[in-house]
XYZ file of C-alpha atoms in Angstrom:
777
model
C -70.144 -26.318 1.570
C -67.512 -24.742 3.498
C -66.463 -28.028 5.611
C -66.676 -29.668 1.859
C -63.976 -27.282 0.564
C -61.887 -27.745 3.568
C -61.575 -31.536 3.335
C -60.930 -30.886 -0.702
C -58.303 -28.414 0.190
C -56.670 -31.029 2.691
C -57.055 -33.635 0.047
C -55.225 -31.705 -2.434
C -52.125 -30.655 -0.032
C -52.046 -34.342 1.010
C -51.488 -35.325 -2.899
C -49.183 -32.693 -3.295
C -46.690 -32.929 -0.173
C -45.785 -35.586 2.138
C -47.036 -35.565 5.664
C -46.455 -32.212 7.347
C -44.505 -32.362 10.551
C -43.703 -30.061 13.332
C -40.433 -28.179 12.846
C -39.178 -29.329 16.114
C -39.285 -33.121 15.098
C -36.747 -32.467 12.421
C -34.584 -30.270 14.732
C -33.485 -33.333 17.029
C -29.729 -33.984 17.175
C -27.274 -36.575 17.983
C -24.714 -36.129 20.851
C -22.629 -33.764 18.610
C -25.469 -31.787 17.499
C -25.904 -33.381 13.921
C -29.729 -33.939 13.013
C -30.899 -37.452 13.399
C -32.762 -36.937 10.067
C -29.573 -35.953 8.182
C -30.201 -36.128 4.346
C -33.735 -37.144 4.873
C -36.740 -35.241 3.164
C -39.536 -33.803 5.502
C -42.164 -31.373 4.848
C -43.313 -28.372 7.355
C -45.418 -25.518 7.556
C -44.317 -22.088 8.873
C -44.273 -18.167 8.533
C -41.105 -16.889 6.613
C -39.241 -14.407 9.509
C -36.221 -13.593 7.770
C -34.359 -13.046 4.413
C -30.751 -12.506 3.801
C -29.736 -12.207 0.439
C -31.003 -14.197 -2.320
C -30.188 -17.600 -0.864
C -30.881 -17.677 2.853
C -34.215 -17.306 4.607
C -35.842 -18.658 7.764
C -39.293 -19.950 8.966
C -40.918 -21.148 12.089
C -43.912 -22.687 13.396
C -44.987 -22.658 17.095
C -42.582 -25.262 17.912
C -39.306 -24.377 16.223
C -37.692 -22.603 13.456
C -35.222 -23.825 10.524
C -33.150 -22.406 7.929
C -34.047 -22.609 4.262
C -30.762 -22.293 1.838
C -32.380 -22.318 -1.506
C -32.225 -19.422 -4.164
C -35.462 -20.186 -5.782
C -37.248 -20.353 -2.587
C -35.593 -17.361 -0.873
C -36.403 -15.155 -3.903
C -39.848 -16.237 -4.145
C -41.077 -15.403 -0.600
C -41.159 -12.533 1.755
C -41.179 -12.015 5.454
C -44.732 -12.980 6.571
C -45.671 -15.442 4.269
C -47.140 -18.652 5.385
C -45.724 -21.415 3.421
C -45.599 -25.318 2.919
C -42.095 -26.409 2.113
C -40.660 -29.965 1.295
C -36.899 -29.873 1.801
C -33.536 -31.967 2.354
C -32.239 -31.688 5.895
C -28.622 -30.875 5.964
C -25.997 -29.505 8.572
C -23.590 -26.341 7.755
C -21.398 -25.631 10.925
C -23.709 -26.287 13.348
C -26.868 -24.852 11.672
C -29.801 -27.111 10.316
C -31.074 -26.092 6.937
C -33.310 -27.172 4.158
C -31.150 -27.585 1.117
C -32.316 -27.981 -1.409
C -36.052 -26.792 -0.959
C -37.488 -29.421 -3.600
C -41.048 -28.260 -3.334
C -43.041 -25.181 -1.808
C -46.291 -23.271 -1.645
C -47.184 -19.871 -0.302
C -50.589 -20.327 1.307
C -50.921 -17.043 3.122
C -49.182 -13.375 3.474
C -49.084 -10.953 6.067
C -48.455 -13.178 8.994
C -46.830 -11.936 12.109
C -44.418 -13.752 14.486
C -43.886 -12.443 17.946
C -40.230 -12.875 19.108
C -39.412 -14.737 22.005
C -37.624 -12.591 24.582
C -34.674 -14.021 26.047
C -31.317 -12.943 27.696
C -27.843 -13.597 26.348
C -26.938 -16.188 28.441
C -29.970 -18.162 27.904
C -29.128 -18.027 24.107
C -25.334 -18.961 24.236
C -25.902 -21.638 26.808
C -28.791 -23.455 25.075
C -29.468 -26.812 26.851
C -30.525 -28.482 23.634
C -30.574 -32.049 24.860
C -31.082 -32.817 21.197
C -33.126 -29.670 20.453
C -31.313 -26.128 19.957
C -34.638 -24.320 21.006
C -33.333 -20.941 19.802
C -31.550 -21.786 16.520
C -33.523 -20.190 13.361
C -36.006 -18.962 15.653
C -36.936 -14.813 15.989
C -35.916 -13.790 19.377
C -35.573 -10.536 21.205
C -32.912 -9.508 23.844
C -33.714 -6.241 25.881
C -31.151 -3.885 27.275
C -28.277 -5.029 25.210
C -24.817 -3.117 24.998
C -22.744 -3.407 21.695
C -19.213 -3.144 22.711
C -18.246 -1.111 19.792
C -18.518 2.239 17.985
C -18.393 3.894 14.730
C -20.525 2.185 12.025
C -21.714 -1.320 11.478
C -19.333 -3.457 9.218
C -20.991 -6.494 6.974
C -20.263 -10.008 7.678
C -18.772 -9.018 11.116
C -19.273 -10.385 14.644
C -19.581 -8.090 17.712
C -19.272 -8.561 21.318
C -22.396 -7.747 23.453
C -23.159 -7.386 26.878
C -26.379 -7.637 29.028
C -27.134 -8.000 32.659
C -26.070 -11.773 32.485
C -22.634 -10.857 31.192
C -20.596 -10.171 28.119
C -20.559 -12.511 25.057
C -17.837 -12.048 22.277
C -18.755 -12.566 18.530
C -22.313 -13.146 19.441
C -23.858 -10.384 17.107
C -23.424 -10.935 13.337
C -23.925 -8.305 10.832
C -25.092 -9.758 7.564
C -23.643 -7.815 4.211
C -27.219 -8.409 2.831
C -28.953 -5.886 5.248
C -29.196 -2.090 5.443
C -27.521 -2.131 8.719
C -24.212 -1.835 7.436
C -22.855 1.439 7.399
C -25.512 2.504 9.994
C -24.184 3.993 13.399
C -23.381 1.507 16.150
C -25.857 2.500 19.154
C -23.889 3.895 21.997
C -26.662 3.332 24.917
C -28.334 -0.017 25.573
C -30.941 -1.065 23.097
C -33.356 -3.735 22.767
C -32.433 -6.122 19.360
C -34.796 -8.119 17.498
C -32.863 -10.941 15.514
C -32.721 -14.624 14.195
C -30.978 -16.988 16.251
C -28.115 -18.930 14.224
C -24.914 -20.964 14.731
C -21.320 -21.118 13.399
C -19.291 -23.771 14.594
C -16.889 -25.431 12.228
C -16.225 -28.639 14.141
C -17.998 -31.135 16.613
C -19.666 -31.065 19.283
C -21.810 -28.341 17.730
C -23.197 -27.163 20.890
C -21.558 -23.606 20.837
C -20.803 -20.702 18.242
C -24.305 -19.193 18.484
C -24.881 -15.892 17.035
C -27.820 -13.736 16.438
C -28.631 -11.721 13.117
C -30.786 -8.627 13.069
C -32.579 -8.402 9.734
C -32.657 -4.503 9.367
C -32.298 -1.399 11.388
C -35.629 -1.693 12.613
C -34.838 -4.498 14.555
C -32.741 -2.166 16.937
C -35.170 -0.265 19.353
C -33.655 2.690 20.534
C -34.195 4.614 23.903
C -35.166 8.158 23.385
C -35.004 10.115 20.189
C -32.550 7.557 18.799
C -29.175 9.285 17.536
C -29.165 7.852 14.100
C -25.858 9.181 12.508
C -22.107 9.644 13.858
C -21.918 13.393 15.047
C -19.817 15.365 12.535
C -17.654 18.374 12.846
C -17.968 21.529 10.819
C -16.501 25.227 11.035
C -13.551 23.947 12.869
C -11.231 26.827 13.938
C -8.516 27.345 16.642
C -11.110 28.125 19.201
C -14.568 26.904 18.125
C -16.163 23.523 16.665
C -19.601 23.074 15.611
C -20.990 19.273 16.032
C -24.055 18.246 13.770
C -26.154 14.943 14.677
C -29.645 13.754 13.767
C -31.908 11.670 15.674
C -34.721 9.426 14.753
C -37.703 11.298 16.601
C -37.420 15.084 18.023
C -35.402 15.870 21.262
C -33.045 18.451 22.892
C -29.631 18.759 22.326
C -26.553 18.470 24.777
C -22.867 18.382 24.752
C -20.509 17.720 27.751
C -16.685 18.066 27.010
C -13.254 18.287 28.496
C -9.660 18.507 27.131
C -8.396 14.998 26.338
C -4.600 15.153 27.131
C -4.359 11.229 26.774
C -6.219 8.004 26.654
C -5.342 7.330 30.326
C -7.008 10.135 32.004
C -10.083 10.119 34.156
C -13.547 11.167 32.574
C -14.325 14.442 34.128
C -16.597 17.217 32.029
C -15.545 20.529 32.401
C -18.018 22.513 30.092
C -21.183 21.902 28.563
C -23.756 23.297 25.849
C -27.274 22.973 25.634
C -30.113 23.649 23.487
C -33.890 22.790 24.806
C -35.456 23.035 21.386
C -36.908 19.827 20.484
C -35.653 18.946 17.092
C -34.332 16.127 14.691
C -31.365 17.854 13.223
C -29.013 18.987 16.153
C -26.130 21.419 15.878
C -24.199 23.059 18.889
C -21.058 25.245 18.736
C -18.495 24.931 21.194
C -16.626 28.343 21.656
C -13.465 29.079 23.750
C -11.669 26.240 22.881
C -7.874 25.658 22.783
C -5.676 25.734 19.610
C -4.303 22.328 18.370
C -6.230 20.408 21.265
C -8.101 17.085 21.373
C -11.566 17.108 23.339
C -13.548 14.099 24.870
C -17.234 14.795 24.334
C -20.474 13.121 25.723
C -23.449 13.738 23.259
C -26.950 13.255 24.372
C -30.779 14.117 22.960
C -33.616 13.543 25.389
C -37.501 13.530 24.907
C -40.218 11.925 26.985
C -39.106 8.388 26.058
C -35.817 8.588 27.518
C -32.232 9.749 26.586
C -29.998 8.737 23.570
C -26.396 9.090 24.148
C -23.059 9.167 21.780
C -20.049 8.615 23.692
C -17.328 8.952 23.314
C -16.828 11.473 20.798
C -13.564 12.942 19.988
C -12.918 16.082 18.051
C -9.999 18.527 17.669
C -9.430 22.321 16.867
C -7.046 23.565 14.221
C -3.558 24.178 15.052
C -1.808 27.023 16.601
C -0.881 29.979 14.154
C 2.330 28.878 13.918
C 1.940 25.625 12.427
C 2.235 26.045 8.788
C 0.291 23.142 7.317
C 2.899 22.529 4.691
C 2.608 19.416 2.908
C 5.250 17.735 1.085
C 4.561 14.702 -1.268
C 7.286 12.367 -2.723
C 7.340 9.532 -5.224
C 10.474 7.553 -5.648
C 9.898 6.764 -9.163
C 9.222 8.962 -12.221
C 5.739 10.686 -12.714
C 4.022 12.047 -15.768
C 4.048 15.941 -15.469
C 2.485 16.358 -18.742
C -1.007 16.245 -17.115
C 0.217 18.773 -14.224
C -1.624 21.783 -13.574
C 0.247 25.069 -13.636
C 3.293 25.363 -11.165
C 2.014 22.131 -9.752
C 4.317 19.283 -11.003
C 4.904 16.215 -8.585
C 8.076 15.439 -7.210
C 9.376 11.988 -8.632
C 12.667 9.964 -8.387
C 13.305 11.389 -4.900
C 15.668 9.555 -2.602
C 13.427 8.907 0.464
C 16.425 7.775 2.633
C 17.821 11.382 2.217
C 14.649 13.048 3.095
C 13.885 10.788 6.260
C 17.475 11.544 7.488
C 17.098 15.219 7.166
C 14.009 14.967 9.291
C 15.544 12.711 11.874
C 18.659 15.034 12.144
C 16.183 18.001 12.476
C 14.388 16.461 15.149
C 14.838 18.142 18.687
C 12.678 16.841 21.262
C 10.868 13.333 20.525
C 10.319 10.819 17.712
C 7.613 8.269 17.967
C 7.594 5.436 15.234
C 5.157 2.687 14.131
C 6.931 0.184 11.677
C 6.077 -3.110 10.067
C 9.758 -3.639 8.594
C 13.237 -1.746 9.239
C 15.970 -3.312 7.698
C 19.123 -2.721 5.526
C 19.624 1.121 5.976
C 22.054 1.209 8.463
C 22.621 5.059 7.967
C 18.857 5.752 9.305
C 19.638 3.421 12.130
C 22.889 5.372 12.974
C 20.715 8.611 12.674
C 18.412 7.283 15.223
C 20.998 6.365 17.796
C 22.344 9.516 17.394
C 19.457 11.486 18.229
C 18.597 9.376 21.092
C 22.119 9.957 22.446
C 21.568 13.727 22.037
C 18.554 13.620 24.098
C 15.644 13.086 21.618
C 13.044 10.775 23.199
C 12.458 8.098 20.836
C 9.648 5.661 21.149
C 9.195 2.552 18.654
C 5.921 0.239 18.295
C 6.845 -2.764 16.030
C 5.346 -5.847 14.356
C 5.630 -9.275 15.726
C 7.019 -10.796 12.492
C 6.753 -14.326 13.707
C 9.098 -13.541 16.563
C 11.830 -12.545 14.868
C 13.567 -8.947 15.564
C 15.409 -7.758 12.267
C 19.085 -6.852 12.953
C 18.544 -3.028 12.718
C 15.827 -3.054 15.056
C 17.739 -5.119 17.561
C 20.678 -2.619 17.252
C 18.122 0.255 18.158
C 16.925 -2.126 21.280
C 20.716 -2.630 22.212
C 21.063 1.389 22.086
C 18.479 1.598 24.701
C 15.601 3.065 22.670
C 12.312 1.271 23.916
C 10.448 -0.775 21.686
C 6.769 -2.110 21.874
C 6.344 -5.258 20.050
C 2.833 -6.314 18.890
C 2.268 -9.556 20.682
C 1.821 -12.977 18.712
C -1.517 -13.677 17.264
C -3.006 -16.658 15.581
C -4.970 -14.950 12.778
C -1.638 -13.580 11.042
C -2.587 -9.830 11.625
C 0.148 -7.364 11.488
C 1.418 -3.946 13.031
C 1.395 -2.590 9.710
C 1.752 1.082 9.899
C 4.528 2.981 8.711
C 4.910 6.446 10.047
C 7.391 8.747 12.248
C 6.077 11.783 14.617
C 8.655 14.347 14.902
C 8.856 16.807 17.905
C 4.804 16.460 18.653
C 5.455 16.047 22.434
C 7.240 19.346 22.779
C 4.522 21.494 23.841
C 6.763 25.012 23.818
C 6.473 24.875 19.945
C 4.094 24.141 17.122
C 6.211 24.830 14.012
C 8.358 21.785 14.549
C 5.508 19.064 14.521
C 6.132 16.734 11.342
C 4.231 13.438 10.346
C 6.064 10.968 7.977
C 3.724 8.546 6.678
C 2.693 6.546 3.452
C 3.400 3.235 1.910
C 7.158 2.763 2.402
C 8.695 0.405 4.955
C 12.141 1.533 5.897
C 14.356 -1.011 3.877
C 16.540 -0.492 0.574
C 14.180 -2.605 -1.413
C 11.277 -0.437 -0.373
C 13.033 2.790 -0.935
C 14.748 1.830 -4.323
C 13.145 -0.785 -6.133
C 9.397 -0.701 -5.133
C 7.186 2.213 -6.217
C 6.295 4.066 -3.109
C 4.441 7.480 -1.910
C 5.560 9.239 1.344
C 3.829 12.179 2.705
C 5.535 14.542 5.078
C 3.121 17.157 6.764
C 3.785 20.051 9.337
C 0.528 20.082 11.262
C 0.263 20.198 15.206
C -3.176 18.651 15.478
C -2.281 16.233 12.720
C 0.479 14.842 14.943
C -1.315 14.784 18.044
C -3.932 12.505 16.418
C -1.221 10.173 15.231
C 0.260 10.339 18.566
C -2.952 9.397 20.503
C -3.094 6.549 17.683
C 0.689 5.619 18.762
C -0.006 5.505 22.490
C -2.774 2.903 22.227
C -0.515 0.663 20.804
C 2.479 1.941 23.157
C 0.278 1.562 26.397
C 1.127 4.818 28.046
C 1.268 8.457 27.832
C 5.210 8.709 28.832
C 8.225 7.249 27.758
C 7.964 3.760 29.233
C 5.663 1.425 27.610
C 2.880 -0.681 29.390
C 2.464 -4.034 27.819
C -0.561 -4.683 29.890
C -2.342 -1.473 28.693
C -0.870 -1.949 24.900
C -3.828 -2.545 22.364
C -3.523 -3.723 18.774
C -5.699 -4.964 16.186
C -9.337 -5.706 17.296
C -8.678 -4.719 20.710
C -8.373 -1.043 19.672
C -10.934 1.359 19.964
C -11.986 4.440 18.096
C -10.639 7.071 20.135
C -9.082 9.858 17.793
C -10.576 12.764 15.967
C -10.965 11.745 12.309
C -11.956 15.543 10.674
C -9.211 18.265 10.506
C -8.981 21.820 9.072
C -5.453 22.521 7.856
C -5.055 25.781 6.301
C -9.003 26.074 5.735
C -9.139 22.643 3.965
C -10.519 19.416 5.193
C -8.523 16.367 5.773
C -9.681 13.205 7.584
C -7.687 10.271 9.156
C -8.826 6.965 10.127
C -6.866 3.861 11.903
C -7.544 0.253 11.385
C -9.428 -1.899 12.571
C -11.213 0.280 15.023
C -12.541 2.945 12.717
C -14.344 0.815 10.052
C -11.746 1.818 7.261
C -13.262 -0.375 4.442
C -16.829 1.360 5.134
C -15.330 4.875 5.227
C -13.365 3.987 1.710
C -16.704 2.432 0.386
C -18.870 5.448 1.354
C -16.345 7.936 -0.139
C -16.535 5.944 -3.572
C -20.057 5.674 -3.172
C -21.011 9.285 -2.345
C -18.225 11.443 -3.731
C -17.352 9.844 -7.278
C -18.762 11.719 -10.141
C -15.842 11.133 -12.912
C -13.414 8.344 -12.292
C -12.035 5.950 -9.681
C -8.240 5.641 -9.803
C -6.348 3.341 -7.882
C -2.728 1.984 -7.647
C -2.322 -1.060 -5.121
C -0.060 -3.705 -3.848
C -2.887 -6.297 -2.418
C -6.579 -5.782 -3.459
C -8.679 -8.912 -2.183
C -11.770 -6.840 -0.329
C -14.747 -7.131 -2.579
C -16.554 -4.879 -0.789
C -14.561 -1.883 -1.939
C -14.413 -3.438 -5.652
C -18.446 -3.561 -5.339
C -18.697 -0.142 -4.609
C -16.643 0.617 -7.395
C -18.670 -1.282 -9.871
C -21.725 0.256 -8.483
C -20.395 3.619 -9.754
C -18.658 2.590 -13.020
C -20.628 3.831 -15.910
C -18.182 4.232 -18.932
C -17.599 6.907 -20.147
C -19.290 9.051 -17.782
C -17.453 7.394 -14.871
C -14.667 5.563 -15.349
C -12.728 3.138 -13.391
C -9.166 2.733 -13.787
C -6.549 0.774 -11.925
C -2.922 -0.660 -11.488
C -2.362 -3.786 -9.538
C 0.953 -5.220 -8.572
C 1.626 -8.147 -10.522
C 3.239 -10.493 -8.058
C 0.075 -10.293 -5.556
C -2.852 -10.022 -8.113
C -2.224 -11.610 -11.554
C -4.425 -14.773 -10.243
C -6.416 -12.894 -8.100
C -10.187 -13.130 -8.751
C -10.983 -9.750 -7.890
C -8.687 -8.452 -10.569
C -9.840 -11.012 -12.861
C -13.537 -9.869 -12.464
C -12.743 -6.220 -12.998
C -10.702 -7.207 -16.111
C -13.673 -9.075 -17.456
C -11.617 -12.141 -17.896
C -12.598 -14.508 -15.112
C -13.670 -14.741 -11.534
C -17.472 -15.245 -10.673
C -18.922 -12.158 -11.949
C -16.814 -10.578 -14.699
C -17.382 -6.912 -15.333
C -18.826 -6.082 -18.390
C -17.727 -3.700 -19.869
C -14.268 -4.364 -18.188
C -12.654 -1.843 -15.931
C -9.275 -0.248 -17.413
C -7.257 -2.376 -14.923
C -3.565 -3.232 -15.408
C -0.712 -5.277 -13.960
C 2.618 -3.585 -13.368
C 4.838 -5.655 -15.489
C 8.252 -4.457 -13.579
C 10.172 -6.708 -11.341
C 9.970 -4.278 -8.101
C 6.634 -4.486 -6.226
C 4.073 -1.793 -6.745
C 3.713 -0.884 -3.207
C 1.115 1.932 -3.397
C -1.956 2.015 -1.510
C -3.887 5.068 -2.839
C -7.258 5.730 -4.570
C -8.004 9.069 -6.419
C -11.379 10.168 -6.839
C -12.274 12.631 -9.734
C -8.986 14.081 -10.663
C -9.671 15.308 -13.794
C -10.672 18.578 -13.088
C -10.299 21.054 -9.964
C -13.858 22.072 -10.128
C -14.930 18.127 -9.764
C -13.732 18.211 -6.037
C -11.202 15.398 -6.326
C -10.096 13.107 -3.167
C -7.078 11.101 -2.364
C -7.055 8.187 0.009
C -3.689 7.032 0.907
C -1.616 5.363 3.865
C -0.751 1.959 4.729
C -3.775 0.355 4.081
C -4.133 -2.234 1.377
C -7.524 -3.198 0.471
C -7.748 -6.355 2.240
C -10.021 -8.260 4.784
C -6.900 -8.532 7.090
C -6.137 -4.698 6.850
C -9.840 -4.010 7.446
C -10.441 -6.519 10.582
C -7.164 -7.256 12.122
C -4.000 -5.189 11.102
C -3.082 -1.884 12.760
C -3.105 0.359 9.650
C -3.976 4.054 8.533
C -5.505 6.118 6.027
C -5.433 10.067 5.143
C -8.094 11.565 3.161
C -7.228 14.593 1.011
C -9.708 16.837 -0.048
C -7.200 19.126 -2.422
C -7.359 19.287 -6.281
C -3.568 20.101 -6.514
C -2.485 17.109 -4.238
C -4.906 14.865 -6.207
C -3.283 16.295 -9.498
C -0.044 15.334 -8.075
C -1.093 11.713 -7.378
C -2.825 11.730 -10.718
C 0.595 12.444 -12.439
C 2.036 9.387 -10.484
C -0.996 7.088 -11.533
C -0.858 8.354 -15.189
C 3.046 7.200 -15.316
C 2.126 3.847 -13.681
C -0.867 2.806 -16.073
C 0.928 4.062 -19.088
C 3.977 1.629 -18.109
C 1.396 -1.204 -17.564
C -0.049 -0.740 -21.047
C -2.925 1.434 -20.202
C -3.799 5.208 -20.379
C -6.047 7.746 -18.499
C -7.777 7.939 -21.767
C -10.252 10.256 -22.972
C -11.528 12.680 -20.245
C -14.968 14.104 -19.984
C -14.518 17.848 -19.266
C -17.914 19.328 -19.708
C -21.495 17.771 -19.946
C -23.111 20.542 -21.616
C -24.315 19.833 -25.149
C -22.483 21.747 -27.940
C -24.095 22.883 -30.714
C -21.923 21.103 -33.341
C -18.869 18.572 -33.645
C -15.535 20.553 -33.112
C -11.875 19.294 -33.254
C -9.923 21.850 -31.631
C -6.237 22.795 -32.472
C -3.878 20.772 -30.200
C -1.850 22.480 -27.586
C 1.031 23.203 -27.046
C 1.732 23.115 -30.684
C 4.551 22.516 -32.019
C 5.489 20.544 -29.012
C 8.270 18.194 -28.057
C 6.430 15.082 -26.144
C 2.957 15.698 -24.768
C 0.302 17.755 -26.022
C -3.574 17.889 -25.227
C -6.485 17.355 -27.839
C -9.965 18.537 -26.923
C -13.145 18.110 -28.995
C -17.096 18.573 -28.851
C -19.665 16.141 -29.603
C -23.336 17.548 -29.929
C -24.734 14.026 -29.553
C -23.968 10.629 -28.447
C -21.860 8.592 -30.833
C -19.198 6.110 -31.310
C -15.994 8.357 -31.394
C -12.457 7.414 -32.615
C -9.399 9.689 -32.514
C -6.216 8.398 -34.516
C -2.682 10.092 -35.426
C -1.341 9.552 -38.991
C 2.177 10.455 -40.336
C 2.081 12.742 -43.262
C 2.249 10.124 -45.689
C -1.080 8.706 -44.150
C 0.083 5.801 -42.160
C -1.354 5.225 -38.756
C 0.744 5.789 -36.075
C -1.437 5.372 -33.074
C -5.427 4.978 -32.261
C -5.699 7.084 -29.174
C -9.159 5.751 -28.510
C -12.334 4.323 -29.712
C -15.320 4.496 -27.669
C -19.222 5.325 -27.237
C -19.208 8.690 -25.649
C -22.245 10.839 -24.709
C -22.652 14.198 -25.818
C -20.105 16.609 -24.292
C -16.678 18.115 -24.296
C -13.672 16.001 -24.055
C -9.656 16.171 -23.999
C -6.991 13.393 -24.291
C -3.259 13.823 -23.632
C -0.911 12.569 -26.703
C 2.392 11.291 -25.531
C 4.605 11.490 -28.240
C 7.722 10.393 -26.528
C 8.463 7.381 -29.221
C 7.794 9.388 -32.442
C 10.210 11.485 -34.417
C 10.367 15.034 -35.171
C 7.657 15.809 -38.180
C 4.199 16.719 -39.008
C 1.386 14.660 -38.203
C -2.231 14.621 -38.728
C -4.954 13.852 -35.940
C -8.647 12.839 -37.153
C -11.624 12.632 -35.200
C -14.277 10.051 -36.876
C -17.606 9.525 -35.450
C -20.671 8.125 -37.312
C -21.527 11.169 -39.086
C -18.451 13.209 -39.528
C -14.488 13.340 -39.869
C -12.289 16.221 -38.884
C -8.694 16.263 -39.370
C -5.853 18.913 -38.119
C -2.305 19.031 -38.210
C 0.111 19.053 -35.457
C 4.233 19.222 -35.256
C 6.543 17.429 -33.145
C 9.939 18.759 -32.552
C 12.684 16.732 -30.719
């Protein structure tokens, strides 16, 4: 009977599928690496070994492996499924695929495929002779060092090293895995992965890369450090370092004062705790104020030692460092939403503020600039400062080999300038910061950092919308000096082009968390510090009420998708203003607006195009600025939300955990979104369920141009707020939205309304309430 069933099964399968062939037989290539059976249909059987997203999966038998690029097949199978697959053989940048899969059947589940153990040399130099033996095969590399630090980024390639050598761009992290955002191992690891290939032109005999499928494909030694060590309780003389491990281990930190990037690694102090734990916390005491330290962090158990190195951290500044922050906008702001005594400073002449700081410099000025043009007075002030003995160093963009005239004047005056070398990818030295007197170790009260969105040109200062921060803090200036000197190539006044690093050459070698006057701040530099991932995680983990942004260029879908994940109107809003010139036909903008792109948002976000001729050159995000109690955050700096800014440009961001600063940025944002035809709209101020419908009296009342209207909703409902004149004519509809139960407020701007008595009415599906307001001009 059993024999009869087997014969019947084979007969049925034979009628459903063409003859099953070994995968190796369809993997044979010509001299250029193109499949001999290109565009022909074949049937194979194998076990599914990997899935990446909804389109790409891999399977293999005991002869070879193959990729299946088909949404129906990939979404229907799981790793470990035994399958019979019929597909068309195609070729994509060196990778042989089934596209489409025309027929398939799952004939078993829970199958195990053991990876083939090879080294990196074997993988990257496959002697294919018609068959690339490791492509689409589950493989394992032992003792691999990943030449990067920080967190993994999606759709990014990394350099790796084993005993056979170093191989750039060989480890690829797919955005469809849970690896993205996790800690890059800092000690050698074993890696299980799928072999793949990406080469855009023949012969297709290189470009090999391997793709781990999940975090479990990294086999860590020892306890396995699985989180970036984080600083807490930062003071002038102590810092606590915290990290976690997969399994229990002891805790040890070795460290020393890191005066520069160019000193030898010599540990002078250590702290140890023998307790076997997975949550590690060690406090380092008797530290020096305003100092950067280099640390070696480790945990050991019977399986070995896990290491995180280097870890840079910094203490708080000396007491004489004030932490004073000055925020400037060069166009008008909406002070009607300012907290008491917290009006933002708009319409500032940025040139005069920068000149004042240059004239005040006594010891040193370090400058990193993308563009320096037109403003001859700043050129003259820098030359005068240099003449009076101020040590000036400048890092400058290659700019297609053209040095702007004013920058050439500085070079002619003897000021040393390090220019980022030419690169074929179009990456830029895109920073815009000045560091004043940070190299003067005799004083801590004159260290100032100037940074933000503005290049030093007349158009940027007077025509384009910009924001600039000026901060007096010793530690912050030292961190930016460290970043500057990596591009400068030395710790002294003479640059060293041989050691200067830009773009992908740079390392994550600066502290990121600061304590300035008791508040937390963070700073990150691109591309070494995974800036996009930092922003994405802040959006995902710290947003509770709203995401608000003003941006010159926004093409980074990873950031937009994080916003989309949090978007839940009216509880969590997404509002944005895009520069018109760079974004009117941008798919990302069209998607957020709900009017185009591949996946239009529904409902659309409140995003608008800045309509004026000048550029909206801001690059900031404000999270939850509506209430101080919502712990608002500002992200600002030179970083546009683009792929180039993420993977190749020299950029910086500064993260501000301060409700007053967030409110000032929100005043700027409110003005920009209003000019662009939008508004901040109704704001949820409490999620507590009120007892009844209520419309408060507006305040102030009477008022000149702006007033606040608050109301309560005891149940979720469609709510509309309208303003009428005394004759009953509709003047303005402030909003009409479906709102959840809670308390709300909205700002009413009456700048274009004449003096008189007006009525405002709250309408819901079950009630209508009207009150009076008085406008006095």
